[in-house]
Structure formats: structure tokens, C-alpha cells
XYZ file of N, CA and C in Angstrom:
150
model
N 1.503 11.649 6.818
C 2.666 10.829 6.904
C 3.844 11.772 7.120
N 4.715 11.410 8.050
C 5.888 12.220 8.360
C 7.165 11.391 8.182
N 8.177 11.992 7.617
C 9.524 11.420 7.618
C 10.296 12.179 8.682
N 10.848 11.456 9.644
C 11.566 12.103 10.742
C 13.031 11.671 10.744
N 13.864 12.477 11.424
C 15.306 12.228 11.427
C 15.780 11.448 12.652
N 14.861 10.789 13.356
C 15.208 9.962 14.517
C 14.426 8.656 14.440
N 14.948 7.616 15.092
C 14.255 6.324 15.099
C 13.063 6.352 16.045
N 13.173 7.089 17.147
C 12.088 7.215 18.122
C 11.986 8.667 18.544
N 10.763 9.112 18.798
C 10.553 10.495 19.224
C 10.783 10.678 20.718
N 10.877 9.590 21.480
C 11.158 9.672 22.903
C 9.990 10.168 23.734
N 8.786 9.857 23.315
C 7.595 10.277 24.048
C 7.160 9.200 25.034
N 6.619 9.650 26.162
C 6.071 8.723 27.150
C 4.765 8.136 26.608
N 4.370 6.937 27.059
C 3.122 6.339 26.573
C 1.894 7.231 26.776
N 1.880 8.054 27.793
C 0.739 8.926 28.049
C 0.920 10.332 27.501
N 1.794 10.504 26.526
C 2.079 11.831 25.974
C 0.820 12.447 25.359
N 0.717 13.747 25.466
C -0.445 14.460 24.928
C -0.249 14.728 23.442
N -1.322 15.017 22.713
C -1.188 15.391 21.309
C -0.279 16.615 21.116
N -0.292 17.532 22.070
C 0.577 18.707 21.977
C 2.051 18.314 22.049
N 2.378 17.357 22.916
C 3.759 16.882 23.020
C 4.186 16.175 21.739
N 3.283 15.385 21.152
C 3.575 14.724 19.882
C 3.809 15.758 18.785
N 2.961 16.772 18.730
C 3.117 17.817 17.718
C 4.440 18.549 17.848
N 4.848 18.841 19.084
C 6.128 19.521 19.295
C 7.295 18.637 18.872
N 7.208 17.344 19.197
C 8.278 16.424 18.808
C 8.357 16.297 17.287
N 7.208 16.209 16.631
C 7.214 16.122 15.170
C 7.743 17.400 14.540
N 7.377 18.545 15.102
C 7.853 19.822 14.567
C 9.378 19.883 14.596
N 9.960 19.371 15.684
C 11.412 19.442 15.847
C 12.177 18.421 15.013
N 11.521 17.341 14.577
C 12.246 16.253 13.904
C 11.752 15.940 12.490
N 10.810 16.702 11.954
C 10.247 16.392 10.638
C 11.210 16.768 9.514
N 11.457 15.812 8.614
C 12.235 16.065 7.400
C 11.306 16.376 6.229
N 10.180 15.661 6.162
C 9.224 15.846 5.069
C 7.858 15.361 5.525
N 6.812 15.887 4.873
C 5.450 15.457 5.170
C 4.731 15.199 3.856
N 3.760 14.291 3.908
C 2.959 13.986 2.722
C 1.527 13.734 3.147
N 0.621 13.994 2.243
C -0.797 13.720 2.454
C -1.226 12.747 1.374
N -1.780 11.614 1.777
C -2.260 10.624 0.821
C -3.766 10.758 0.706
N -4.254 10.836 -0.505
C -5.689 10.943 -0.728
C -6.107 9.820 -1.661
N -7.030 8.994 -1.197
C -7.502 7.860 -1.986
C -8.816 8.259 -2.648
N -8.881 8.068 -3.944
C -10.094 8.377 -4.701
C -10.502 7.109 -5.436
N -11.752 6.739 -5.307
C -12.203 5.531 -5.975
C -13.686 5.589 -6.264
N -14.146 4.600 -6.994
C -15.556 4.496 -7.340
C -16.080 3.217 -6.709
N -17.270 3.274 -6.163
C -17.860 2.082 -5.561
C -17.887 0.956 -6.585
N -17.320 -0.175 -6.238
C -17.253 -1.312 -7.156
C -15.908 -1.366 -7.845
N -15.461 -0.263 -8.377
C -14.153 -0.157 -8.997
C -13.884 -1.211 -10.054
N -12.608 -1.542 -10.220
C -12.176 -2.490 -11.246
C -12.641 -3.902 -10.941
N -12.807 -4.244 -9.674
C -13.220 -5.602 -9.312
C -14.588 -5.957 -9.891
N -15.514 -4.991 -9.929
C -16.833 -5.295 -10.454
C -16.811 -5.490 -11.970
N -15.868 -4.875 -12.656
C -15.756 -5.043 -14.100
C -15.202 -6.421 -14.466
N -14.450 -7.039 -13.564
C -13.849 -8.338 -13.842
C -14.824 -9.491 -13.655
N -15.927 -9.251 -12.934
C -16.911 -10.316 -12.689
C -17.869 -10.435 -13.868
N -18.171 -11.668 -14.262
C -19.144 -11.843 -15.343
C -20.543 -11.415 -14.879
N -21.342 -10.908 -15.800
C -22.692 -10.421 -15.455
C -23.668 -11.554 -15.251
């Protein structure tokens, strides 16, 4: 996830990943990585009667 300082990066629809990376490098304010950790079934399975 990137926070950027512009509303649009101004890339053409056929822009390459390299062009996107350069645009993000020039306009990034902050970056974050989200990691989801869970257990199969989770809390929903505990709420169901056996």
C-alpha cells in the first residue's frame, strides 16, 4: 500500500511496471505492508453449535 502526494500518477493505460515504479518512487509519502494471519475456521466456527 502506498500513500502518494498526487491524486493521479499520470500514467498511460499501457504503462509498464517500470514506469509505475518510477512514478511511485517520485511521489511516495509512505508505504505499508499488510499481513493477514488466521486459522482455518477462525472465530466463525466457534460460534456455530456442534
